[in-house]
Amino acid sequence: IRKATTDPTSELNYTRLLDMFMSNDTVMTDKEYEYFYYGTMFQEDYNPYRESPYKDEAKNLEHLYLKQEHLTGKEKKEIETLSLKAIQDNPLDLRQLMYRVYVLEQNRKVNLAKIWRRKLDKILMTIARSGDGTKPETAWVVVYPRHEFEFFNLSGGSVTNQQFQPPYFDKLTVSNKNGNETQDYYFNLHTMLEQYYLKHPEER
């Protein structure tokens, strides 16, 4: 994946995949999603701990995401504008991808909402295909630590505990939708940490 996504002549070059992802179509294959998602780690500006420059704006709009009544036109515009800015800054911002789908549905842009819902689902499926998460040897692989939580939150689970297990695993305890059962799952952070320390050796 590193070789293909950093090769300008490759059909799986990251820039090409990024352009495909940001367009309003559904032509990307499962393999292209895999290379797009994991290829993120080998890009020059990759930092798994970088905070969104729009985090304060997102916090200010939290009340709209939880609003039970119909959103006003102004409120929908605020959500749509922020989601687009955040996704352009980080196309793998799963939370803002979800809000983009939400606001497109609110605006009755059904077909466009389906396209972006498919993109979000494809990313989640890419993570799911990386393992089964039941033990360290078959841990799921993510490119951002927050994806561990969003992976479950977007599928109806709730993370109740997180524990780092050396050398590079996160163990998450997750409760089901009813909250009456929990299970431990594992994420492999090896490549993510390796790439981070390559760029930030002072953090070791």
PDB file of N, CA, C and O in Angstrom, residues 40-110:
ATOM      1  N   THR A  40      -3.419   6.699   3.633  1.00  0.00           N
ATOM      2  CA  THR A  40      -3.361   7.960   4.374  1.00  0.00           C
ATOM      3  C   THR A  40      -2.135   8.017   5.278  1.00  0.00           C
ATOM      4  O   THR A  40      -1.510   9.071   5.437  1.00  0.00           O
ATOM      5  N   MET A  41      -1.755   6.869   5.844  1.00  0.00           N
ATOM      6  CA  MET A  41      -0.648   6.843   6.805  1.00  0.00           C
ATOM      7  C   MET A  41       0.709   7.148   6.179  1.00  0.00           C
ATOM      8  O   MET A  41       1.656   7.473   6.891  1.00  0.00           O
ATOM      9  N   PHE A  42       0.794   7.056   4.871  1.00  0.00           N
ATOM     10  CA  PHE A  42       2.092   7.234   4.210  1.00  0.00           C
ATOM     11  C   PHE A  42       2.189   8.576   3.482  1.00  0.00           C
ATOM     12  O   PHE A  42       3.109   8.795   2.702  1.00  0.00           O
ATOM     13  N   GLN A  43       1.238   9.464   3.768  1.00  0.00           N
ATOM     14  CA  GLN A  43       1.278  10.796   3.168  1.00  0.00           C
ATOM     15  C   GLN A  43       2.091  11.736   4.048  1.00  0.00           C
ATOM     16  O   GLN A  43       2.140  11.585   5.270  1.00  0.00           O
ATOM     17  N   GLU A  44       2.711  12.697   3.411  1.00  0.00           N
ATOM     18  CA  GLU A  44       3.673  13.568   4.092  1.00  0.00           C
ATOM     19  C   GLU A  44       3.072  14.311   5.282  1.00  0.00           C
ATOM     20  O   GLU A  44       3.727  14.511   6.304  1.00  0.00           O
ATOM     21  N   ASP A  45       1.817  14.730   5.166  1.00  0.00           N
ATOM     22  CA  ASP A  45       1.218  15.542   6.236  1.00  0.00           C
ATOM     23  C   ASP A  45       0.432  14.705   7.246  1.00  0.00           C
ATOM     24  O   ASP A  45      -0.298  15.254   8.070  1.00  0.00           O
ATOM     25  N   TYR A  46       0.595  13.389   7.202  1.00  0.00           N
ATOM     26  CA  TYR A  46      -0.161  12.525   8.102  1.00  0.00           C
ATOM     27  C   TYR A  46       0.275  12.703   9.559  1.00  0.00           C
ATOM     28  O   TYR A  46       1.457  12.665   9.881  1.00  0.00           O
ATOM     29  N   ASN A  47      -0.700  12.903  10.410  1.00  0.00           N
ATOM     30  CA  ASN A  47      -0.475  12.958  11.858  1.00  0.00           C
ATOM     31  C   ASN A  47      -1.738  12.412  12.528  1.00  0.00           C
ATOM     32  O   ASN A  47      -2.775  13.083  12.527  1.00  0.00           O
ATOM     33  N   PRO A  48      -1.669  11.203  13.085  1.00  0.00           N
ATOM     34  CA  PRO A  48      -2.874  10.591  13.643  1.00  0.00           C
ATOM     35  C   PRO A  48      -3.457  11.338  14.829  1.00  0.00           C
ATOM     36  O   PRO A  48      -4.612  11.114  15.192  1.00  0.00           O
ATOM     37  N   TYR A  49      -2.665  12.243  15.435  1.00  0.00           N
ATOM     38  CA  TYR A  49      -3.134  12.964  16.615  1.00  0.00           C
ATOM     39  C   TYR A  49      -3.475  14.422  16.315  1.00  0.00           C
ATOM     40  O   TYR A  49      -3.768  15.194  17.233  1.00  0.00           O
ATOM     41  N   ARG A  50      -3.466  14.775  15.054  1.00  0.00           N
ATOM     42  CA  ARG A  50      -3.778  16.158  14.696  1.00  0.00           C
ATOM     43  C   ARG A  50      -5.261  16.450  14.939  1.00  0.00           C
ATOM     44  O   ARG A  50      -6.128  15.688  14.532  1.00  0.00           O
ATOM     45  N   GLU A  51      -5.520  17.546  15.600  1.00  0.00           N
ATOM     46  CA  GLU A  51      -6.901  17.935  15.858  1.00  0.00           C
ATOM     47  C   GLU A  51      -7.449  18.735  14.682  1.00  0.00           C
ATOM     48  O   GLU A  51      -6.707  19.458  14.006  1.00  0.00           O
ATOM     49  N   SER A  52      -8.722  18.623  14.458  1.00  0.00           N
ATOM     50  CA  SER A  52      -9.355  19.377  13.382  1.00  0.00           C
ATOM     51  C   SER A  52      -9.297  20.868  13.680  1.00  0.00           C
ATOM     52  O   SER A  52      -9.562  21.292  14.815  1.00  0.00           O
ATOM     53  N   PRO A  53      -8.962  21.701  12.696  1.00  0.00           N
ATOM     54  CA  PRO A  53      -8.977  23.147  12.920  1.00  0.00           C
ATOM     55  C   PRO A  53     -10.397  23.679  13.131  1.00  0.00           C
ATOM     56  O   PRO A  53     -10.576  24.834  13.494  1.00  0.00           O
ATOM     57  N   TYR A  54     -11.390  22.803  12.910  1.00  0.00           N
ATOM     58  CA  TYR A  54     -12.786  23.217  13.044  1.00  0.00           C
ATOM     59  C   TYR A  54     -13.447  22.613  14.292  1.00  0.00           C
ATOM     60  O   TYR A  54     -14.670  22.582  14.402  1.00  0.00           O
ATOM     61  N   LYS A  55     -12.626  22.125  15.218  1.00  0.00           N
ATOM     62  CA  LYS A  55     -13.198  21.452  16.399  1.00  0.00           C
ATOM     63  C   LYS A  55     -14.062  22.397  17.228  1.00  0.00           C
ATOM     64  O   LYS A  55     -15.091  21.985  17.784  1.00  0.00           O
ATOM     65  N   ASP A  56     -13.686  23.672  17.326  1.00  0.00           N
ATOM     66  CA  ASP A  56     -14.483  24.616  18.114  1.00  0.00           C
ATOM     67  C   ASP A  56     -15.826  24.895  17.439  1.00  0.00           C
ATOM     68  O   ASP A  56     -16.864  24.984  18.111  1.00  0.00           O
ATOM     69  N   GLU A  57     -15.795  25.006  16.105  1.00  0.00           N
ATOM     70  CA  GLU A  57     -17.043  25.194  15.375  1.00  0.00           C
ATOM     71  C   GLU A  57     -17.958  23.990  15.559  1.00  0.00           C
ATOM     72  O   GLU A  57     -19.173  24.130  15.739  1.00  0.00           O
ATOM     73  N   ALA A  58     -17.367  22.800  15.506  1.00  0.00           N
ATOM     74  CA  ALA A  58     -18.152  21.574  15.671  1.00  0.00           C
ATOM     75  C   ALA A  58     -18.776  21.530  17.064  1.00  0.00           C
ATOM     76  O   ALA A  58     -19.933  21.129  17.228  1.00  0.00           O
ATOM     77  N   LYS A  59     -18.006  21.960  18.064  1.00  0.00           N
ATOM     78  CA  LYS A  59     -18.529  21.951  19.439  1.00  0.00           C
ATOM     79  C   LYS A  59     -19.707  22.913  19.562  1.00  0.00           C
ATOM     80  O   LYS A  59     -20.701  22.615  20.246  1.00  0.00           O
ATOM     81  N   ASN A  60     -19.615  24.052  18.881  1.00  0.00           N
ATOM     82  CA  ASN A  60     -20.682  25.045  18.943  1.00  0.00           C
ATOM     83  C   ASN A  60     -21.963  24.564  18.259  1.00  0.00           C
ATOM     84  O   ASN A  60     -23.053  25.078  18.544  1.00  0.00           O
ATOM     85  N   LEU A  61     -21.819  23.589  17.373  1.00  0.00           N
ATOM     86  CA  LEU A  61     -22.994  23.074  16.649  1.00  0.00           C
ATOM     87  C   LEU A  61     -23.543  21.785  17.254  1.00  0.00           C
ATOM     88  O   LEU A  61     -24.509  21.226  16.731  1.00  0.00           O
ATOM     89  N   GLU A  62     -22.946  21.336  18.341  1.00  0.00           N
ATOM     90  CA  GLU A  62     -23.377  20.067  18.942  1.00  0.00           C
ATOM     91  C   GLU A  62     -24.872  20.056  19.256  1.00  0.00           C
ATOM     92  O   GLU A  62     -25.542  19.029  19.103  1.00  0.00           O
ATOM     93  N   HIS A  63     -25.393  21.180  19.698  1.00  0.00           N
ATOM     94  CA  HIS A  63     -26.817  21.223  20.061  1.00  0.00           C
ATOM     95  C   HIS A  63     -27.713  20.990  18.850  1.00  0.00           C
ATOM     96  O   HIS A  63     -28.835  20.490  18.988  1.00  0.00           O
ATOM     97  N   LEU A  64     -27.209  21.310  17.655  1.00  0.00           N
ATOM     98  CA  LEU A  64     -28.010  21.091  16.449  1.00  0.00           C
ATOM     99  C   LEU A  64     -28.038  19.610  16.077  1.00  0.00           C
ATOM    100  O   LEU A  64     -29.051  19.109  15.579  1.00  0.00           O
ATOM    101  N   TYR A  65     -26.924  18.912  16.316  1.00  0.00           N
ATOM    102  CA  TYR A  65     -26.877  17.491  15.983  1.00  0.00           C
ATOM    103  C   TYR A  65     -27.848  16.694  16.851  1.00  0.00           C
ATOM    104  O   TYR A  65     -28.330  15.636  16.457  1.00  0.00           O
ATOM    105  N   LEU A  66     -28.131  17.216  18.055  1.00  0.00           N
ATOM    106  CA  LEU A  66     -29.009  16.511  18.991  1.00  0.00           C
ATOM    107  C   LEU A  66     -30.441  17.040  18.957  1.00  0.00           C
ATOM    108  O   LEU A  66     -31.309  16.531  19.664  1.00  0.00           O
ATOM    109  N   LYS A  67     -30.678  18.040  18.147  1.00  0.00           N
ATOM    110  CA  LYS A  67     -31.984  18.699  18.113  1.00  0.00           C
ATOM    111  C   LYS A  67     -33.065  17.742  17.616  1.00  0.00           C
ATOM    112  O   LYS A  67     -32.890  17.073  16.590  1.00  0.00           O
ATOM    113  N   GLN A  68     -34.161  17.682  18.332  1.00  0.00           N
ATOM    114  CA  GLN A  68     -35.241  16.766  17.986  1.00  0.00           C
ATOM    115  C   GLN A  68     -36.188  17.370  16.934  1.00  0.00           C
ATOM    116  O   GLN A  68     -36.730  16.666  16.101  1.00  0.00           O
ATOM    117  N   GLU A  69     -36.376  18.681  16.992  1.00  0.00           N
ATOM    118  CA  GLU A  69     -37.296  19.325  16.057  1.00  0.00           C
ATOM    119  C   GLU A  69     -36.618  19.490  14.691  1.00  0.00           C
ATOM    120  O   GLU A  69     -35.431  19.260  14.539  1.00  0.00           O
ATOM    121  N   HIS A  70     -37.407  19.913  13.726  1.00  0.00           N
ATOM    122  CA  HIS A  70     -36.866  20.164  12.388  1.00  0.00           C
ATOM    123  C   HIS A  70     -35.853  21.302  12.447  1.00  0.00           C
ATOM    124  O   HIS A  70     -36.050  22.296  13.144  1.00  0.00           O
ATOM    125  N   LEU A  71     -34.789  21.154  11.682  1.00  0.00           N
ATOM    126  CA  LEU A  71     -33.780  22.207  11.616  1.00  0.00           C
ATOM    127  C   LEU A  71     -34.267  23.333  10.714  1.00  0.00           C
ATOM    128  O   LEU A  71     -34.962  23.101   9.716  1.00  0.00           O
ATOM    129  N   THR A  72     -33.875  24.546  11.051  1.00  0.00           N
ATOM    130  CA  THR A  72     -34.185  25.682  10.181  1.00  0.00           C
ATOM    131  C   THR A  72     -33.224  25.673   8.988  1.00  0.00           C
ATOM    132  O   THR A  72     -32.199  24.967   8.995  1.00  0.00           O
ATOM    133  N   GLY A  73     -33.533  26.460   7.982  1.00  0.00           N
ATOM    134  CA  GLY A  73     -32.655  26.559   6.817  1.00  0.00           C
ATOM    135  C   GLY A  73     -31.271  27.038   7.204  1.00  0.00           C
ATOM    136  O   GLY A  73     -30.261  26.552   6.694  1.00  0.00           O
ATOM    137  N   LYS A  74     -31.208  27.980   8.123  1.00  0.00           N
ATOM    138  CA  LYS A  74     -29.921  28.517   8.585  1.00  0.00           C
ATOM    139  C   LYS A  74     -29.121  27.431   9.300  1.00  0.00           C
ATOM    140  O   LYS A  74     -27.907  27.305   9.100  1.00  0.00           O
ATOM    141  N   GLU A  75     -29.784  26.661  10.141  1.00  0.00           N
ATOM    142  CA  GLU A  75     -29.108  25.606  10.887  1.00  0.00           C
ATOM    143  C   GLU A  75     -28.571  24.521   9.962  1.00  0.00           C
ATOM    144  O   GLU A  75     -27.444  24.035  10.132  1.00  0.00           O
ATOM    145  N   LYS A  76     -29.355  24.158   8.981  1.00  0.00           N
ATOM    146  CA  LYS A  76     -28.900  23.150   8.016  1.00  0.00           C
ATOM    147  C   LYS A  76     -27.696  23.655   7.223  1.00  0.00           C
ATOM    148  O   LYS A  76     -26.765  22.904   6.946  1.00  0.00           O
ATOM    149  N   LYS A  77     -27.718  24.922   6.888  1.00  0.00           N
ATOM    150  CA  LYS A  77     -26.609  25.516   6.152  1.00  0.00           C
ATOM    151  C   LYS A  77     -25.337  25.494   6.990  1.00  0.00           C
ATOM    152  O   LYS A  77     -24.238  25.215   6.483  1.00  0.00           O
ATOM    153  N   GLU A  78     -25.461  25.771   8.287  1.00  0.00           N
ATOM    154  CA  GLU A  78     -24.300  25.757   9.182  1.00  0.00           C
ATOM    155  C   GLU A  78     -23.684  24.367   9.248  1.00  0.00           C
ATOM    156  O   GLU A  78     -22.450  24.211   9.179  1.00  0.00           O
ATOM    157  N   ILE A  79     -24.518  23.349   9.373  1.00  0.00           N
ATOM    158  CA  ILE A  79     -24.023  21.974   9.442  1.00  0.00           C
ATOM    159  C   ILE A  79     -23.373  21.572   8.126  1.00  0.00           C
ATOM    160  O   ILE A  79     -22.291  20.967   8.103  1.00  0.00           O
ATOM    161  N   GLU A  80     -24.020  21.915   7.020  1.00  0.00           N
ATOM    162  CA  GLU A  80     -23.496  21.533   5.701  1.00  0.00           C
ATOM    163  C   GLU A  80     -22.165  22.217   5.417  1.00  0.00           C
ATOM    164  O   GLU A  80     -21.218  21.586   4.926  1.00  0.00           O
ATOM    165  N   THR A  81     -22.070  23.499   5.744  1.00  0.00           N
ATOM    166  CA  THR A  81     -20.832  24.251   5.503  1.00  0.00           C
ATOM    167  C   THR A  81     -19.681  23.676   6.323  1.00  0.00           C
ATOM    168  O   THR A  81     -18.580  23.471   5.809  1.00  0.00           O
ATOM    169  N   LEU A  82     -19.939  23.417   7.603  1.00  0.00           N
ATOM    170  CA  LEU A  82     -18.889  22.888   8.463  1.00  0.00           C
ATOM    171  C   LEU A  82     -18.467  21.489   8.029  1.00  0.00           C
ATOM    172  O   LEU A  82     -17.270  21.188   7.976  1.00  0.00           O
ATOM    173  N   SER A  83     -19.423  20.633   7.713  1.00  0.00           N
ATOM    174  CA  SER A  83     -19.077  19.263   7.324  1.00  0.00           C
ATOM    175  C   SER A  83     -18.209  19.258   6.074  1.00  0.00           C
ATOM    176  O   SER A  83     -17.242  18.502   5.991  1.00  0.00           O
ATOM    177  N   LEU A  84     -18.524  20.117   5.124  1.00  0.00           N
ATOM    178  CA  LEU A  84     -17.735  20.154   3.897  1.00  0.00           C
ATOM    179  C   LEU A  84     -16.321  20.658   4.167  1.00  0.00           C
ATOM    180  O   LEU A  84     -15.343  20.088   3.669  1.00  0.00           O
ATOM    181  N   LYS A  85     -16.180  21.701   4.983  1.00  0.00           N
ATOM    182  CA  LYS A  85     -14.854  22.224   5.334  1.00  0.00           C
ATOM    183  C   LYS A  85     -14.031  21.160   6.052  1.00  0.00           C
ATOM    184  O   LYS A  85     -12.846  20.964   5.761  1.00  0.00           O
ATOM    185  N   ALA A  86     -14.661  20.476   6.993  1.00  0.00           N
ATOM    186  CA  ALA A  86     -13.952  19.475   7.792  1.00  0.00           C
ATOM    187  C   ALA A  86     -13.520  18.292   6.943  1.00  0.00           C
ATOM    188  O   ALA A  86     -12.413  17.763   7.102  1.00  0.00           O
ATOM    189  N   ILE A  87     -14.371  17.870   6.008  1.00  0.00           N
ATOM    190  CA  ILE A  87     -14.042  16.729   5.142  1.00  0.00           C
ATOM    191  C   ILE A  87     -12.951  17.110   4.149  1.00  0.00           C
ATOM    192  O   ILE A  87     -12.088  16.300   3.817  1.00  0.00           O
ATOM    193  N   GLN A  88     -12.975  18.336   3.676  1.00  0.00           N
ATOM    194  CA  GLN A  88     -11.902  18.792   2.783  1.00  0.00           C
ATOM    195  C   GLN A  88     -10.571  18.835   3.527  1.00  0.00           C
ATOM    196  O   GLN A  88      -9.518  18.571   2.943  1.00  0.00           O
ATOM    197  N   ASP A  89     -10.611  19.167   4.802  1.00  0.00           N
ATOM    198  CA  ASP A  89      -9.399  19.173   5.622  1.00  0.00           C
ATOM    199  C   ASP A  89      -8.948  17.752   5.929  1.00  0.00           C
ATOM    200  O   ASP A  89      -7.757  17.451   5.900  1.00  0.00           O
ATOM    201  N   ASN A  90      -9.894  16.877   6.251  1.00  0.00           N
ATOM    202  CA  ASN A  90      -9.592  15.478   6.552  1.00  0.00           C
ATOM    203  C   ASN A  90     -10.729  14.613   6.019  1.00  0.00           C
ATOM    204  O   ASN A  90     -11.772  14.483   6.663  1.00  0.00           O
ATOM    205  N   PRO A  91     -10.542  14.015   4.843  1.00  0.00           N
ATOM    206  CA  PRO A  91     -11.599  13.205   4.231  1.00  0.00           C
ATOM    207  C   PRO A  91     -12.012  12.004   5.073  1.00  0.00           C
ATOM    208  O   PRO A  91     -13.069  11.424   4.837  1.00  0.00           O
ATOM    209  N   LEU A  92     -11.192  11.638   6.059  1.00  0.00           N
ATOM    210  CA  LEU A  92     -11.518  10.506   6.916  1.00  0.00           C
ATOM    211  C   LEU A  92     -12.067  10.951   8.274  1.00  0.00           C
ATOM    212  O   LEU A  92     -11.966  10.222   9.255  1.00  0.00           O
ATOM    213  N   ASP A  93     -12.657  12.119   8.308  1.00  0.00           N
ATOM    214  CA  ASP A  93     -13.350  12.580   9.506  1.00  0.00           C
ATOM    215  C   ASP A  93     -14.723  11.905   9.516  1.00  0.00           C
ATOM    216  O   ASP A  93     -15.687  12.407   8.929  1.00  0.00           O
ATOM    217  N   LEU A  94     -14.804  10.760  10.157  1.00  0.00           N
ATOM    218  CA  LEU A  94     -16.016   9.939  10.088  1.00  0.00           C
ATOM    219  C   LEU A  94     -17.224  10.640  10.693  1.00  0.00           C
ATOM    220  O   LEU A  94     -18.346  10.501  10.202  1.00  0.00           O
ATOM    221  N   ARG A  95     -17.005  11.385  11.747  1.00  0.00           N
ATOM    222  CA  ARG A  95     -18.121  12.089  12.379  1.00  0.00           C
ATOM    223  C   ARG A  95     -18.727  13.119  11.443  1.00  0.00           C
ATOM    224  O   ARG A  95     -19.953  13.216  11.294  1.00  0.00           O
ATOM    225  N   GLN A  96     -17.863  13.885  10.759  1.00  0.00           N
ATOM    226  CA  GLN A  96     -18.380  14.897   9.837  1.00  0.00           C
ATOM    227  C   GLN A  96     -18.952  14.266   8.564  1.00  0.00           C
ATOM    228  O   GLN A  96     -19.869  14.828   7.960  1.00  0.00           O
ATOM    229  N   LEU A  97     -18.448  13.107   8.183  1.00  0.00           N
ATOM    230  CA  LEU A  97     -19.076  12.377   7.074  1.00  0.00           C
ATOM    231  C   LEU A  97     -20.510  12.007   7.448  1.00  0.00           C
ATOM    232  O   LEU A  97     -21.428  12.116   6.629  1.00  0.00           O
ATOM    233  N   MET A  98     -20.688  11.570   8.684  1.00  0.00           N
ATOM    234  CA  MET A  98     -22.028  11.218   9.162  1.00  0.00           C
ATOM    235  C   MET A  98     -22.941  12.448   9.157  1.00  0.00           C
ATOM    236  O   MET A  98     -24.097  12.373   8.730  1.00  0.00           O
ATOM    237  N   TYR A  99     -22.417  13.593   9.620  1.00  0.00           N
ATOM    238  CA  TYR A  99     -23.231  14.804   9.649  1.00  0.00           C
ATOM    239  C   TYR A  99     -23.539  15.298   8.227  1.00  0.00           C
ATOM    240  O   TYR A  99     -24.598  15.883   7.993  1.00  0.00           O
ATOM    241  N   ARG A 100     -22.623  15.069   7.309  1.00  0.00           N
ATOM    242  CA  ARG A 100     -22.891  15.446   5.915  1.00  0.00           C
ATOM    243  C   ARG A 100     -24.064  14.631   5.370  1.00  0.00           C
ATOM    244  O   ARG A 100     -24.956  15.180   4.716  1.00  0.00           O
ATOM    245  N   VAL A 101     -24.059  13.348   5.648  1.00  0.00           N
ATOM    246  CA  VAL A 101     -25.178  12.502   5.230  1.00  0.00           C
ATOM    247  C   VAL A 101     -26.480  13.000   5.868  1.00  0.00           C
ATOM    248  O   VAL A 101     -27.517  13.133   5.198  1.00  0.00           O
ATOM    249  N   TYR A 102     -26.399  13.297   7.152  1.00  0.00           N
ATOM    250  CA  TYR A 102     -27.571  13.751   7.906  1.00  0.00           C
ATOM    251  C   TYR A 102     -28.178  15.017   7.306  1.00  0.00           C
ATOM    252  O   TYR A 102     -29.402  15.100   7.073  1.00  0.00           O
ATOM    253  N   VAL A 103     -27.334  15.998   7.024  1.00  0.00           N
ATOM    254  CA  VAL A 103     -27.869  17.270   6.531  1.00  0.00           C
ATOM    255  C   VAL A 103     -28.355  17.142   5.088  1.00  0.00           C
ATOM    256  O   VAL A 103     -29.323  17.809   4.688  1.00  0.00           O
ATOM    257  N   LEU A 104     -27.740  16.281   4.304  1.00  0.00           N
ATOM    258  CA  LEU A 104     -28.242  16.051   2.941  1.00  0.00           C
ATOM    259  C   LEU A 104     -29.621  15.403   2.990  1.00  0.00           C
ATOM    260  O   LEU A 104     -30.498  15.732   2.185  1.00  0.00           O
ATOM    261  N   GLU A 105     -29.809  14.492   3.940  1.00  0.00           N
ATOM    262  CA  GLU A 105     -31.133  13.883   4.117  1.00  0.00           C
ATOM    263  C   GLU A 105     -32.144  14.921   4.576  1.00  0.00           C
ATOM    264  O   GLU A 105     -33.291  14.930   4.096  1.00  0.00           O
ATOM    265  N   GLN A 106     -31.724  15.814   5.471  1.00  0.00           N
ATOM    266  CA  GLN A 106     -32.600  16.881   5.954  1.00  0.00           C
ATOM    267  C   GLN A 106     -33.034  17.792   4.800  1.00  0.00           C
ATOM    268  O   GLN A 106     -34.152  18.287   4.780  1.00  0.00           O
ATOM    269  N   ASN A 107     -32.127  17.993   3.860  1.00  0.00           N
ATOM    270  CA  ASN A 107     -32.412  18.852   2.706  1.00  0.00           C
ATOM    271  C   ASN A 107     -33.069  18.093   1.560  1.00  0.00           C
ATOM    272  O   ASN A 107     -33.254  18.637   0.476  1.00  0.00           O
ATOM    273  N   ARG A 108     -33.421  16.826   1.821  1.00  0.00           N
ATOM    274  CA  ARG A 108     -34.094  15.959   0.858  1.00  0.00           C
ATOM    275  C   ARG A 108     -33.293  15.752  -0.421  1.00  0.00           C
ATOM    276  O   ARG A 108     -33.851  15.537  -1.504  1.00  0.00           O
ATOM    277  N   LYS A 109     -31.960  15.813  -0.277  1.00  0.00           N
ATOM    278  CA  LYS A 109     -31.075  15.479  -1.402  1.00  0.00           C
ATOM    279  C   LYS A 109     -30.773  13.988  -1.294  1.00  0.00           C
ATOM    280  O   LYS A 109     -29.675  13.569  -0.917  1.00  0.00           O
ATOM    281  N   VAL A 110     -31.795  13.206  -1.599  1.00  0.00           N
ATOM    282  CA  VAL A 110     -31.777  11.769  -1.301  1.00  0.00           C
ATOM    283  C   VAL A 110     -30.637  11.042  -2.001  1.00  0.00           C
ATOM    284  O   VAL A 110     -29.908  10.264  -1.377  1.00  0.00           O
TER     285      VAL A 110
END
